[in-house]
Tab-separated table of C-alpha atoms in Angstrom:
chain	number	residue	atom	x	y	z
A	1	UNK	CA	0.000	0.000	0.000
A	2	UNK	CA	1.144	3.175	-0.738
A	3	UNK	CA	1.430	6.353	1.582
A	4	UNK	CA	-1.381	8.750	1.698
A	5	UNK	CA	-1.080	11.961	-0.939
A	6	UNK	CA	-3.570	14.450	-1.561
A	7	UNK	CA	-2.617	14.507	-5.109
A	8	UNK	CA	-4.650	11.000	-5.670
A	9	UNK	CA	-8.588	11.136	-6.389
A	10	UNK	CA	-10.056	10.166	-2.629
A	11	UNK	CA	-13.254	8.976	-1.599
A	12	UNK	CA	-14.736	9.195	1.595
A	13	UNK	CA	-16.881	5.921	2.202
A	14	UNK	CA	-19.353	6.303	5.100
A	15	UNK	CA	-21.146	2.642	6.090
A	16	UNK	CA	-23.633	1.318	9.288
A	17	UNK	CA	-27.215	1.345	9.771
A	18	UNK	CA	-29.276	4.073	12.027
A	19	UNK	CA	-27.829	5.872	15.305
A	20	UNK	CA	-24.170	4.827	13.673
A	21	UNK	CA	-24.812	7.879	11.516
A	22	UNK	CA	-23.936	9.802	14.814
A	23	UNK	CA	-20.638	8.564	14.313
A	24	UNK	CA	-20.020	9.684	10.788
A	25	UNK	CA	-21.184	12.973	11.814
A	26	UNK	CA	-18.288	13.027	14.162
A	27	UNK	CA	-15.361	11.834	11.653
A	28	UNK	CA	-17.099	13.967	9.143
A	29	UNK	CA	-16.897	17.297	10.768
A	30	UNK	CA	-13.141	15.943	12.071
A	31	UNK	CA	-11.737	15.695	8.170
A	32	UNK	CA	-13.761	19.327	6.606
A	33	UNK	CA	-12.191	20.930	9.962
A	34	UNK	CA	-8.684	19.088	8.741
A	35	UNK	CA	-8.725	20.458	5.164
A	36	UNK	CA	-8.612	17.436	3.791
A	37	UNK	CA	-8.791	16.799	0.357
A	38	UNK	CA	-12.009	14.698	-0.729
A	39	UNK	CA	-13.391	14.276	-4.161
A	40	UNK	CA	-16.046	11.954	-3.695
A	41	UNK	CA	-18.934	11.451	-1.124
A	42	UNK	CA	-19.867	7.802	-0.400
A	43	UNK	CA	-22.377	6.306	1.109
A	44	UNK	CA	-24.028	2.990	2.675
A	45	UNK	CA	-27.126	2.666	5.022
A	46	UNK	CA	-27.350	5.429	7.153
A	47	UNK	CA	-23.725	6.457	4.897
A	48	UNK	CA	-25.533	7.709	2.294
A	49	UNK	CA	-27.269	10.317	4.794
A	50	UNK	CA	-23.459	11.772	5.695
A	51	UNK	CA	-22.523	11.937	1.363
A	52	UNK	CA	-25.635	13.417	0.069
A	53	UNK	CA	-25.485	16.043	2.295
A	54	UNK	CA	-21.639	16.855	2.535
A	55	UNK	CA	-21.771	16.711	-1.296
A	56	UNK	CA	-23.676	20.109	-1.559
A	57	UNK	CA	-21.518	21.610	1.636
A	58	UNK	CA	-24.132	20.879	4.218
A	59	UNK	CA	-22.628	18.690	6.374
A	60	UNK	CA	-22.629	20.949	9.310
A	61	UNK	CA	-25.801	20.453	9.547
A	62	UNK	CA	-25.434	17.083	11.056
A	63	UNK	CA	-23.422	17.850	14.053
A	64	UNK	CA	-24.454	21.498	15.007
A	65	UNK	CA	-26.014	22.264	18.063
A	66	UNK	CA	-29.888	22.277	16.206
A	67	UNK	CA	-28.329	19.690	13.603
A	68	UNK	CA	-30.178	16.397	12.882
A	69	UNK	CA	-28.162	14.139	15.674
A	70	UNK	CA	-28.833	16.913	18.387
A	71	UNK	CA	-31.794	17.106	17.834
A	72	UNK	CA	-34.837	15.724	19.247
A	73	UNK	CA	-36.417	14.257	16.287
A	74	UNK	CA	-33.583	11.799	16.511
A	75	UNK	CA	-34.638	10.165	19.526
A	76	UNK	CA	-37.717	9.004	17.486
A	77	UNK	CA	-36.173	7.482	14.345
A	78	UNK	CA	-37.345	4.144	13.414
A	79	UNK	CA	-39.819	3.707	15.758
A	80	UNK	CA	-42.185	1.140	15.954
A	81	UNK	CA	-45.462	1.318	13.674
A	82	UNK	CA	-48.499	2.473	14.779
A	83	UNK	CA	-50.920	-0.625	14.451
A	84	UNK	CA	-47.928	-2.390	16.922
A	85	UNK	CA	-47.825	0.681	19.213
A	86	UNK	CA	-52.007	0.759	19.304
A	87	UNK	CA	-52.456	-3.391	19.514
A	88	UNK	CA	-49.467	-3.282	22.516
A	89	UNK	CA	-51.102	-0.510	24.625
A	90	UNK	CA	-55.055	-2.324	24.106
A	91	UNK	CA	-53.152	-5.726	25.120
A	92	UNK	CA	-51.866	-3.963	28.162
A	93	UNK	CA	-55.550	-2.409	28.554
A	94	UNK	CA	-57.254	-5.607	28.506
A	95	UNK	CA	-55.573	-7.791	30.674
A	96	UNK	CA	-55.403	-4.753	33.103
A	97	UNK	CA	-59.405	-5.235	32.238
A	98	UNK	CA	-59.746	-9.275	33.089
A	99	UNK	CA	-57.519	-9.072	35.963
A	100	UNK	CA	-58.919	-6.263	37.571
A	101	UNK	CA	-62.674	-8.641	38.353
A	102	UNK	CA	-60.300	-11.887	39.439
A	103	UNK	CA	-58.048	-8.806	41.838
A	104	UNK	CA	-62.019	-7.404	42.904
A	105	UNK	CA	-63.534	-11.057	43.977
A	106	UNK	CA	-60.145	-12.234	45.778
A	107	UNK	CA	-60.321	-9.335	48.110
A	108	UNK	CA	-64.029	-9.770	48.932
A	109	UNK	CA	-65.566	-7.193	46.851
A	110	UNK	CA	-68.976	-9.190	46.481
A	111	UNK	CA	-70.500	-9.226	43.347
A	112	UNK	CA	-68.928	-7.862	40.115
A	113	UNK	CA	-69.171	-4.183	38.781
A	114	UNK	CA	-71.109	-4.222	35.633
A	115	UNK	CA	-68.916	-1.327	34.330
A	116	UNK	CA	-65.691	-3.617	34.023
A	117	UNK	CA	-67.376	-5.860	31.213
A	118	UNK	CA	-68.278	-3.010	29.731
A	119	UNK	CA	-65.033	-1.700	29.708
A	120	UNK	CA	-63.554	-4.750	28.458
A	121	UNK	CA	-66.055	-4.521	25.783
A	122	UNK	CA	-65.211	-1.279	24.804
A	123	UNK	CA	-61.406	-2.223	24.722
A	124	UNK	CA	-61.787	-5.001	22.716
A	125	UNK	CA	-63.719	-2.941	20.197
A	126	UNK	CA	-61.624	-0.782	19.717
A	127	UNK	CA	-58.370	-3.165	18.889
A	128	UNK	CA	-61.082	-4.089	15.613
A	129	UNK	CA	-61.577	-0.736	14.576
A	130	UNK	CA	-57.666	-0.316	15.277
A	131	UNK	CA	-56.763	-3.246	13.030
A	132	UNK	CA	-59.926	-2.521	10.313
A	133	UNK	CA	-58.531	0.842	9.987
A	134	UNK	CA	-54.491	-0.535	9.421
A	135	UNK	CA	-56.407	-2.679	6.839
A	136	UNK	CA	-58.236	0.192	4.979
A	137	UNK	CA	-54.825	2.553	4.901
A	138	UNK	CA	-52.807	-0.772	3.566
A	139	UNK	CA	-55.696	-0.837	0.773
A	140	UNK	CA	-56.063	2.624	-0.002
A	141	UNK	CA	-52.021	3.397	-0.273
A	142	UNK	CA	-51.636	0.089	-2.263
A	143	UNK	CA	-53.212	1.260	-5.369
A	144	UNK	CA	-51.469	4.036	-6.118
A	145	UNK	CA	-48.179	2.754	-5.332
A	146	UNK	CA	-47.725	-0.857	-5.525
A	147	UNK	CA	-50.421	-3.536	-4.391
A	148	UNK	CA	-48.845	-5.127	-1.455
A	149	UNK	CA	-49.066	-9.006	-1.274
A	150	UNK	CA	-49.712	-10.809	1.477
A	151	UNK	CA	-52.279	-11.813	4.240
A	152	UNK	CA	-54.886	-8.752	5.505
A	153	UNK	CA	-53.213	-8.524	8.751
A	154	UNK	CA	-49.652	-7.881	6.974
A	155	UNK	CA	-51.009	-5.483	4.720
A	156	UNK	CA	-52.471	-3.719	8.201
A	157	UNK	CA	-48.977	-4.088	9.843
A	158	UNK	CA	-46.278	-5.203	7.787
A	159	UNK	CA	-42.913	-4.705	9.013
A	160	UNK	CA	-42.248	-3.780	12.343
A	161	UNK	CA	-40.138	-0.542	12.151
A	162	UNK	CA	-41.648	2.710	10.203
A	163	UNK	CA	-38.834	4.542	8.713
A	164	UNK	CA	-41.497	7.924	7.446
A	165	UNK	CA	-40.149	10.136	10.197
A	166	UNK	CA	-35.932	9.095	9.107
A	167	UNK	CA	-37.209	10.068	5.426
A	168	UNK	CA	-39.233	13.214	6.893
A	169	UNK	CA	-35.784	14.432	8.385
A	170	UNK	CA	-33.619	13.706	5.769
A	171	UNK	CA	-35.919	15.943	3.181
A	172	UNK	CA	-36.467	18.157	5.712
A	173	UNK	CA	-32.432	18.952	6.167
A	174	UNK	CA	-31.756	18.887	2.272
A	175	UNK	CA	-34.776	20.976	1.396
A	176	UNK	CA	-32.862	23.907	4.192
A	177	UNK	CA	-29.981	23.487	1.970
A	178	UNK	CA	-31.657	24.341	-1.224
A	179	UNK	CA	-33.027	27.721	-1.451
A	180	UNK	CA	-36.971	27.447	-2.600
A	181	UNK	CA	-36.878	23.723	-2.143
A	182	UNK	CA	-40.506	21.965	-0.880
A	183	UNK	CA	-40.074	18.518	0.953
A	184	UNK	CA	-43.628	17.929	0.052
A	185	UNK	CA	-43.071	18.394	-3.943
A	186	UNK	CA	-42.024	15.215	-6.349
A	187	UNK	CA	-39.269	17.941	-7.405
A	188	UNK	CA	-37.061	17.559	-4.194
A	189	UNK	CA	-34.739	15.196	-5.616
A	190	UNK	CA	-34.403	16.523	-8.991
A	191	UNK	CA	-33.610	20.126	-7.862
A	192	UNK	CA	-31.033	18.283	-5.461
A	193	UNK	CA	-28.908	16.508	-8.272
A	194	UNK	CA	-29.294	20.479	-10.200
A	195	UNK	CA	-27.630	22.156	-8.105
A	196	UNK	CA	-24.996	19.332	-7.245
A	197	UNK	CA	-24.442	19.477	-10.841
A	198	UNK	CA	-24.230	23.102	-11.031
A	199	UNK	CA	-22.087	23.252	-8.536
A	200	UNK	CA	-18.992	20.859	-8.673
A	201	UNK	CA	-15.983	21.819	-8.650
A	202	UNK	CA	-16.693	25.034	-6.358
A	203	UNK	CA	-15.578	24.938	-2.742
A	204	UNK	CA	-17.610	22.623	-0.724
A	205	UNK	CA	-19.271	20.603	-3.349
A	206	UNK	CA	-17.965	16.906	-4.291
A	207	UNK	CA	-19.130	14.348	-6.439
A	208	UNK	CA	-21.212	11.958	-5.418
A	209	UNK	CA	-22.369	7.822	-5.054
A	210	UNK	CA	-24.727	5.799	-2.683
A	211	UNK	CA	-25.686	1.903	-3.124
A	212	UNK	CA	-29.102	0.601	-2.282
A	213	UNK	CA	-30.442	-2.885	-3.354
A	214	UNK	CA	-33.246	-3.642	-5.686
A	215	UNK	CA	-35.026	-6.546	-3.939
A	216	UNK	CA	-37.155	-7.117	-7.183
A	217	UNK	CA	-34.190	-7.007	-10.134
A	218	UNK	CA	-32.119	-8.752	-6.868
A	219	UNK	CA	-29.170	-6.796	-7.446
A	220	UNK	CA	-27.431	-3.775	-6.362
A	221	UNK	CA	-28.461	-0.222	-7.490
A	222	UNK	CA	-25.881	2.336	-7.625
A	223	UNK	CA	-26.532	5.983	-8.161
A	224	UNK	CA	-23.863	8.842	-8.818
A	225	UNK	CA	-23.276	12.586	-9.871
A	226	UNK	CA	-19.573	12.608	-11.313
A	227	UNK	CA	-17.756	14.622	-13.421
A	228	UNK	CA	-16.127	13.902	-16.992
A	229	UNK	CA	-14.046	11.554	-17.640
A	230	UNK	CA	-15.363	9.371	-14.761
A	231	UNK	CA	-19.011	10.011	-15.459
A	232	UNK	CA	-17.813	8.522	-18.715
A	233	UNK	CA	-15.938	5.930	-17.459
A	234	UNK	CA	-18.558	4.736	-14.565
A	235	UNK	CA	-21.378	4.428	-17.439
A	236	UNK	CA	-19.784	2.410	-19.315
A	237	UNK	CA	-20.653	-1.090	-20.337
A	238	UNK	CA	-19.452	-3.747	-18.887
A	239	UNK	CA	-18.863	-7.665	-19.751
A	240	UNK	CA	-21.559	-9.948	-19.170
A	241	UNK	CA	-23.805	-6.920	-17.182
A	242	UNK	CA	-26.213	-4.697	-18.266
A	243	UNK	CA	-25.188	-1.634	-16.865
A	244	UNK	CA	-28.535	0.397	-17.421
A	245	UNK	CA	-30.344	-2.046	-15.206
A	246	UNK	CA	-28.083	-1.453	-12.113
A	247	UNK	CA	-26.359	2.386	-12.418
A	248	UNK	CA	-28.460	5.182	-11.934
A	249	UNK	CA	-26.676	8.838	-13.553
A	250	UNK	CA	-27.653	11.477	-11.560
A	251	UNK	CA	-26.753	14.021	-13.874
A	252	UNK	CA	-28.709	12.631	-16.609
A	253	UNK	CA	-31.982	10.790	-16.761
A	254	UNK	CA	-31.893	9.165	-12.651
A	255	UNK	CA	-31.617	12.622	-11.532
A	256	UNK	CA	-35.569	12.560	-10.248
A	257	UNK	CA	-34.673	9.673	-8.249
A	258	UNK	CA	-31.651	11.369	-6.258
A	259	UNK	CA	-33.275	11.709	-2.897
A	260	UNK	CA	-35.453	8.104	-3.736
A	261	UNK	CA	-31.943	6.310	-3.893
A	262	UNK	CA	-30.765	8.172	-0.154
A	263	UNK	CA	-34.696	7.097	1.346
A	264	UNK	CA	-33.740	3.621	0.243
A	265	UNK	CA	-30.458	3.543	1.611
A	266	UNK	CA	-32.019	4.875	4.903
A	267	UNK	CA	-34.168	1.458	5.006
A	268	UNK	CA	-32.681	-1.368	6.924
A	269	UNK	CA	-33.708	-4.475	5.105
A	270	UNK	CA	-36.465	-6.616	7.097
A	271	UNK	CA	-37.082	-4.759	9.667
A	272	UNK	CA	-38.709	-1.546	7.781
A	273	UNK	CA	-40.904	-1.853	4.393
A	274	UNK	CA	-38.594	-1.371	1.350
A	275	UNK	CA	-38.453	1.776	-0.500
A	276	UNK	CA	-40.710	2.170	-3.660
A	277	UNK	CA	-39.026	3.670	-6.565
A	278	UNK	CA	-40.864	4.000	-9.889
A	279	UNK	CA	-38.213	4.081	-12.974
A	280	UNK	CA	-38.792	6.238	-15.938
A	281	UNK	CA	-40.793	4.967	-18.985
A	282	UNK	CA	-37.606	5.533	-21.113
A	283	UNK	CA	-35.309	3.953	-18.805
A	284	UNK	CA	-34.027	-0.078	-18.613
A	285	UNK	CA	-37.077	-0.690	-16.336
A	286	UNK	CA	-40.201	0.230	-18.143
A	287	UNK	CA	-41.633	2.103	-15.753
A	288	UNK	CA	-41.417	-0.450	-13.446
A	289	UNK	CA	-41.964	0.256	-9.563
A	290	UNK	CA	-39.377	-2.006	-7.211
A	291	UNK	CA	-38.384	-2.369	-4.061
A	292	UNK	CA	-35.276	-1.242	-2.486
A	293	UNK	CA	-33.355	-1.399	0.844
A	294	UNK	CA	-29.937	-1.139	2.370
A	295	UNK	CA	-28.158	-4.330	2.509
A	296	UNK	CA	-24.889	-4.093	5.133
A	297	UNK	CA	-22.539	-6.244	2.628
A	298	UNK	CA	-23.662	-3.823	-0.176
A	299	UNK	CA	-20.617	-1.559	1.106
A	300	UNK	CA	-18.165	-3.990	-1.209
A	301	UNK	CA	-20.031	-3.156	-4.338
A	302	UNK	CA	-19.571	0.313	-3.285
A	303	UNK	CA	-15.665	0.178	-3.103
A	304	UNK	CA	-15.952	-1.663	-6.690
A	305	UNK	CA	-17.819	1.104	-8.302
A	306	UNK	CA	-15.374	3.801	-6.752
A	307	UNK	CA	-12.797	2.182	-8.202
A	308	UNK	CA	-14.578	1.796	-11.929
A	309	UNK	CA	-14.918	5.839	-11.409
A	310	UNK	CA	-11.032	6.611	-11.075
A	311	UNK	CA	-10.553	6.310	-7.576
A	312	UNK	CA	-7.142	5.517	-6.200
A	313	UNK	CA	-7.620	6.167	-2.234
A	314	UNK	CA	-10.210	5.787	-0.079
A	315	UNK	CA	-10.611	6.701	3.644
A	316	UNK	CA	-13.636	3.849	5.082
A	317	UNK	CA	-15.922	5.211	8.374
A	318	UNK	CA	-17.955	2.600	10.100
A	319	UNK	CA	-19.011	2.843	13.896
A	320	UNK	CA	-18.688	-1.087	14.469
A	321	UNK	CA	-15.581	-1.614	16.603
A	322	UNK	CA	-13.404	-4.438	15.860
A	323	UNK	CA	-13.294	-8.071	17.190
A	324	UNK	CA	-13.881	-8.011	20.877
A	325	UNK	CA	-11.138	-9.219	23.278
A	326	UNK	CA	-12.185	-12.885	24.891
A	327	UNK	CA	-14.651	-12.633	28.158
A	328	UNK	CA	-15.817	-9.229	26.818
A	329	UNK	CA	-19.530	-10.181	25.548
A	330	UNK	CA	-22.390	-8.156	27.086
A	331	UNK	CA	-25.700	-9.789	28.400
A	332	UNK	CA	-28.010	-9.394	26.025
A	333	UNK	CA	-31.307	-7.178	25.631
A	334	UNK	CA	-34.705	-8.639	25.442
A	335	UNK	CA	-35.399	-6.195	22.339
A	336	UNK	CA	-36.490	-6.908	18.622
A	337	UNK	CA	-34.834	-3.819	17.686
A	338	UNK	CA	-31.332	-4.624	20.192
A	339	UNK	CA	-31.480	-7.970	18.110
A	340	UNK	CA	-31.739	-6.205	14.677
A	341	UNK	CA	-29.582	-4.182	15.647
A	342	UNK	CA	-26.798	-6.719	16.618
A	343	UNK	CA	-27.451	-8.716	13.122
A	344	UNK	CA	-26.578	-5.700	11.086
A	345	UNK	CA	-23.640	-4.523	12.878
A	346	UNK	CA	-22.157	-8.049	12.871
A	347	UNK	CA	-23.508	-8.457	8.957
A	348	UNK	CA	-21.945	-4.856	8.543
A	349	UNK	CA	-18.299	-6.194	10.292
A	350	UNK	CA	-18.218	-8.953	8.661
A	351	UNK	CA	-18.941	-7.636	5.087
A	352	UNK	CA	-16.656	-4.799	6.112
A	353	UNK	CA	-13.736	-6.940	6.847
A	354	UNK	CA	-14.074	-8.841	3.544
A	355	UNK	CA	-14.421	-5.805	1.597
A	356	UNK	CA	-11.181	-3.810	2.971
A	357	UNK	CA	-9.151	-6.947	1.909
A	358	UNK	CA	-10.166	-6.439	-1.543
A	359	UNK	CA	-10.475	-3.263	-1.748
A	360	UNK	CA	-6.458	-2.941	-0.799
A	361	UNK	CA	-5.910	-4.495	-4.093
A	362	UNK	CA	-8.142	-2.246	-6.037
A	363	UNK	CA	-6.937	1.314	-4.340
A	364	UNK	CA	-3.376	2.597	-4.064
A	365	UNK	CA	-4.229	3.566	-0.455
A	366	UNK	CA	-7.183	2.130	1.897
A	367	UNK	CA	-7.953	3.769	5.569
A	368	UNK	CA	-10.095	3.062	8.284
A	369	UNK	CA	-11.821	5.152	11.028
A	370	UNK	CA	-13.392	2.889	13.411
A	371	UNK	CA	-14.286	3.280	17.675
A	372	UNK	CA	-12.227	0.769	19.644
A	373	UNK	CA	-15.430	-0.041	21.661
A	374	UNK	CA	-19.157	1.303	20.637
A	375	UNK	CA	-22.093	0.588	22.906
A	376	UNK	CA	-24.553	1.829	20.746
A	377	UNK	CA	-26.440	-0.178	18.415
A	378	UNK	CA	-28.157	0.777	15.124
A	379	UNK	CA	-31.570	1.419	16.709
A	380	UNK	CA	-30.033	2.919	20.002
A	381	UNK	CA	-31.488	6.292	19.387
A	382	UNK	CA	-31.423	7.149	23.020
A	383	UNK	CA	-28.443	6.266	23.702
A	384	UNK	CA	-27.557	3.048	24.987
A	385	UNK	CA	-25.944	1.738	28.722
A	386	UNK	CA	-22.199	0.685	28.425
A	387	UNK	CA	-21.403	-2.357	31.029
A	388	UNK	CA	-17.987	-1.565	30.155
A	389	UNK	CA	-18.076	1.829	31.794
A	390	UNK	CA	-20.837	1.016	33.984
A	391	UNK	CA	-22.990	4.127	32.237
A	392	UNK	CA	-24.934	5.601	29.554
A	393	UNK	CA	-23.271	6.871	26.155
A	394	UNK	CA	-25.832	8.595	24.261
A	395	UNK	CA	-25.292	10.170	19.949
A	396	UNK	CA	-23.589	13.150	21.178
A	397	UNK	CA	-20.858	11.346	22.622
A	398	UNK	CA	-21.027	8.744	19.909
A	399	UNK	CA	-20.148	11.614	17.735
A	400	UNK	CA	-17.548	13.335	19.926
A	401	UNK	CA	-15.838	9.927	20.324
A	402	UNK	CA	-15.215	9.528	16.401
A	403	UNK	CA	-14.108	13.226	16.194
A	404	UNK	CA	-11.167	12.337	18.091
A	405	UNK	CA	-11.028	8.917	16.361
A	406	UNK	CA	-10.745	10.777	12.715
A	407	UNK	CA	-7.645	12.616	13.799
A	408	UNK	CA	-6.083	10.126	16.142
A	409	UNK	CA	-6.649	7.193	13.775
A	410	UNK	CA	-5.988	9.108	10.227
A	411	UNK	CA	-5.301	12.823	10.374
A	412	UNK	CA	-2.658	13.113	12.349
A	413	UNK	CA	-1.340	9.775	11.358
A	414	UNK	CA	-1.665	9.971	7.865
A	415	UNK	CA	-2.411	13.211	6.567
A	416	UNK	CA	0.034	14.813	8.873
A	417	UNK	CA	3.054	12.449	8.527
A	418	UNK	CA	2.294	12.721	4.274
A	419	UNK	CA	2.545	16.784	5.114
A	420	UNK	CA	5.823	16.292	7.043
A	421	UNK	CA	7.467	14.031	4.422
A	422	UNK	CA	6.306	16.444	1.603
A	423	UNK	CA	8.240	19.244	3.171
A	424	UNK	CA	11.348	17.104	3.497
A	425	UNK	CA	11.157	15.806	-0.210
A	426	UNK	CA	10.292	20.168	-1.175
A	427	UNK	CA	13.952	20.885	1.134
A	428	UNK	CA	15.595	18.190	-0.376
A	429	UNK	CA	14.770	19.290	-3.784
A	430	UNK	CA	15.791	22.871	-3.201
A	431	UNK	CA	18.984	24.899	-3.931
């Protein structure tokens, strides 16, 4: 591997699911603070979050005191969906309800209340009109979308996790960044990749390239703004693929679906609905409307496609710490979303691992910026209780923490030693 030099093309590759955007926050505000030299914006997951929005110069907007991971909006991310919320609190209400008369009799209250079957009547009730109504939104949405498939009561519920409010704050920070911009237009995306384009190659602006997966065409979707040659170079055909089914050009005819491709990146597979994405009439698909997600080992394909578009150094951010030490496990969480969590920060490390050692014979230079020990999970929102330290870490520390890491782990390392030897090499070249 070669040294570091800010002469090379560099991309900065931000991967993880959820509250592990925190942490890119963090290393992102650590390298724009640094100077350093970064010509692409990349993103996985929660990644593509951190690139779309440093590509137009509004990074700071995820770290500052109001910004997105300060904020309290944040605390409610991926949340569970309202049908499970509603069902949950009638559950609690009616055993409350039948326990109550068994609680009344045992202490010798005589005969029954009649107002405690009519309670439970009431209750129950209710959970129908709650689970009729789930029904009737399912139906009336499907049409005009996509008809969902499945039994009535998935249609009602579906997957667990509702990722509306992530999307509502991600349009919501991009459409501050745009003067004029509406978060409730179909236009969003396409003024987005406008002024991107308009803008490259001024200070602040970068190119751009985020990965989702097409769960219908079951392969990987990648969407970028670059400039010429490497828009040139990235469109390109390629043996045995047909490219127009799985590249998306921003700066041409996939510009509407800029913001669409970020959405689906911002939906962890299973555990929230995939992302609907209609494709033009005049594009590979038809017209076709798909499904897309994240998908945690999707972060390899993303190193491949830097590396089609000229690429020759990249600098990788992931919150997932390395490989514990032995006798170092933590107990763990009776939690759906602790347990999704854990699967996609293990899928994430593992994917991660495998794509570093190939991506260090694709790249001239390859860098990491990684915690040494993370308590929080994906869907740790709230923060999240550290046996380690015996206390509670919550995003703003998250984020301080890989601050520090950026420059301990690759500014002052790397960028600062490749400063230091560039000055010797200038002196020994002098008179």
């Amino acid at each position: 591997m070669q040294p570091y030099s800010p002469e090379r093309r560099t991309a900065l590759v931000f991967c993880g699911t959820g509250a592990h955007g925190a942490y890119h926050a963090g290393a992102l505000r650590a390298v724009q603070e640094a100077g350093v030299k970064i010509d692409v914006m990349a993103g996985q997951g929660v990644g593509a979050l951190a690139a779309s929005l440093a590509a137009i110069d509004g990074g700071s907007r995820l770290w500052e005191a109001d910004g997105l991971w300060k904020s309290e909006p944040a605390r409610k991310l991926y949340g569970w969906k309202w049908p499970l919320r509603a069902a949950a609190w009638l559950t609690l209400v009616v055993a409350v309800v039948l326990v109550a008369p068994l609680l009344f009799l045992a202490a010798g209250g005589g005969s029954l209340p009649i107002v405690i079957p009519m309670v439970a009547m009431i209750v129950l009730v209710a959970a129908v009109v709650a689970v009729a109504v789930g029904v009737l939104a399912a139906e009336w949405r499907a049409p005009a979308r996509r008809r969902a498939e499945g039994a009535w009561w998935w249609r009602a519920i579906g997957a667990p996790l509702d990722t509306r409010a992530a999307h509502d704050v991600f349009l919501g920070t991009i459409a501050q960044l745009i003067p004029g911009a509406d978060t409730r237009g179909p236009g969003l995306g396409r003024r987005y990749a406008e002024v991107l384009a308009d803008s490259l190659g001024q200070p602040g602006f970068r190119e751009l390239m985020v990965v989702a997966t097409d769960l219908d065409a079951r392969r990987d979707v990648i969407a970028a703004l670059l400039r010429e040659p490497y828009r040139r170079d990235f469109l390109a055909p390629r043996l045995d693929r047909e490219r127009r089914s799985e590249v998306l050009d921003l700066g041409g005819n996939g510009r509407d679906h800029a913001l669409d491709m970020v959405a689906a990146a911002l939906t962890p597979p299973l555990a929230c609905d995939p992302q609907l994405i209609t494709f033009a009439p005049d594009g590979f698909w038809r017209g076709e409307t798909h499904r897309l997600c994240d998908r945690p080992g999707a972060v390899s394909r993303l190193l491949e496609e830097l590396a089609s578009a000229g690429v020759t150094q990249v600098v990788i951010v992931t919150a997932v710490s390395p490989v514990p030490a032995p006798h170092r496990l933590r107990a763990t969480r009776i939690d759906v979303r602790q347990r999704l969590g854990d699967f996609l920060a293990a899928a994430e490390a593992a994917a991660l691992r495998d794509a570093i050692e190939m991506a260090r014979l694709r790249f001239d230079s390859v860098y990491l910026i990684c915690p040494s020990h993370n308590p929080v999970g994906a869907f740790d929102f709230s923060g999240a209780y550290d046996e380690a330290s015996d206390r509670r870490q919550d995003l703003p520390e998250l984020m301080d923490r890989a601050y520090e890491d950026a420059y301990r782990q690759f500014i002052e390392p790397v960028v600062g030693a490749s400063g230091e030897h560039l000055a010797r090499a200038a002196s020994d070249d002098g008179p």
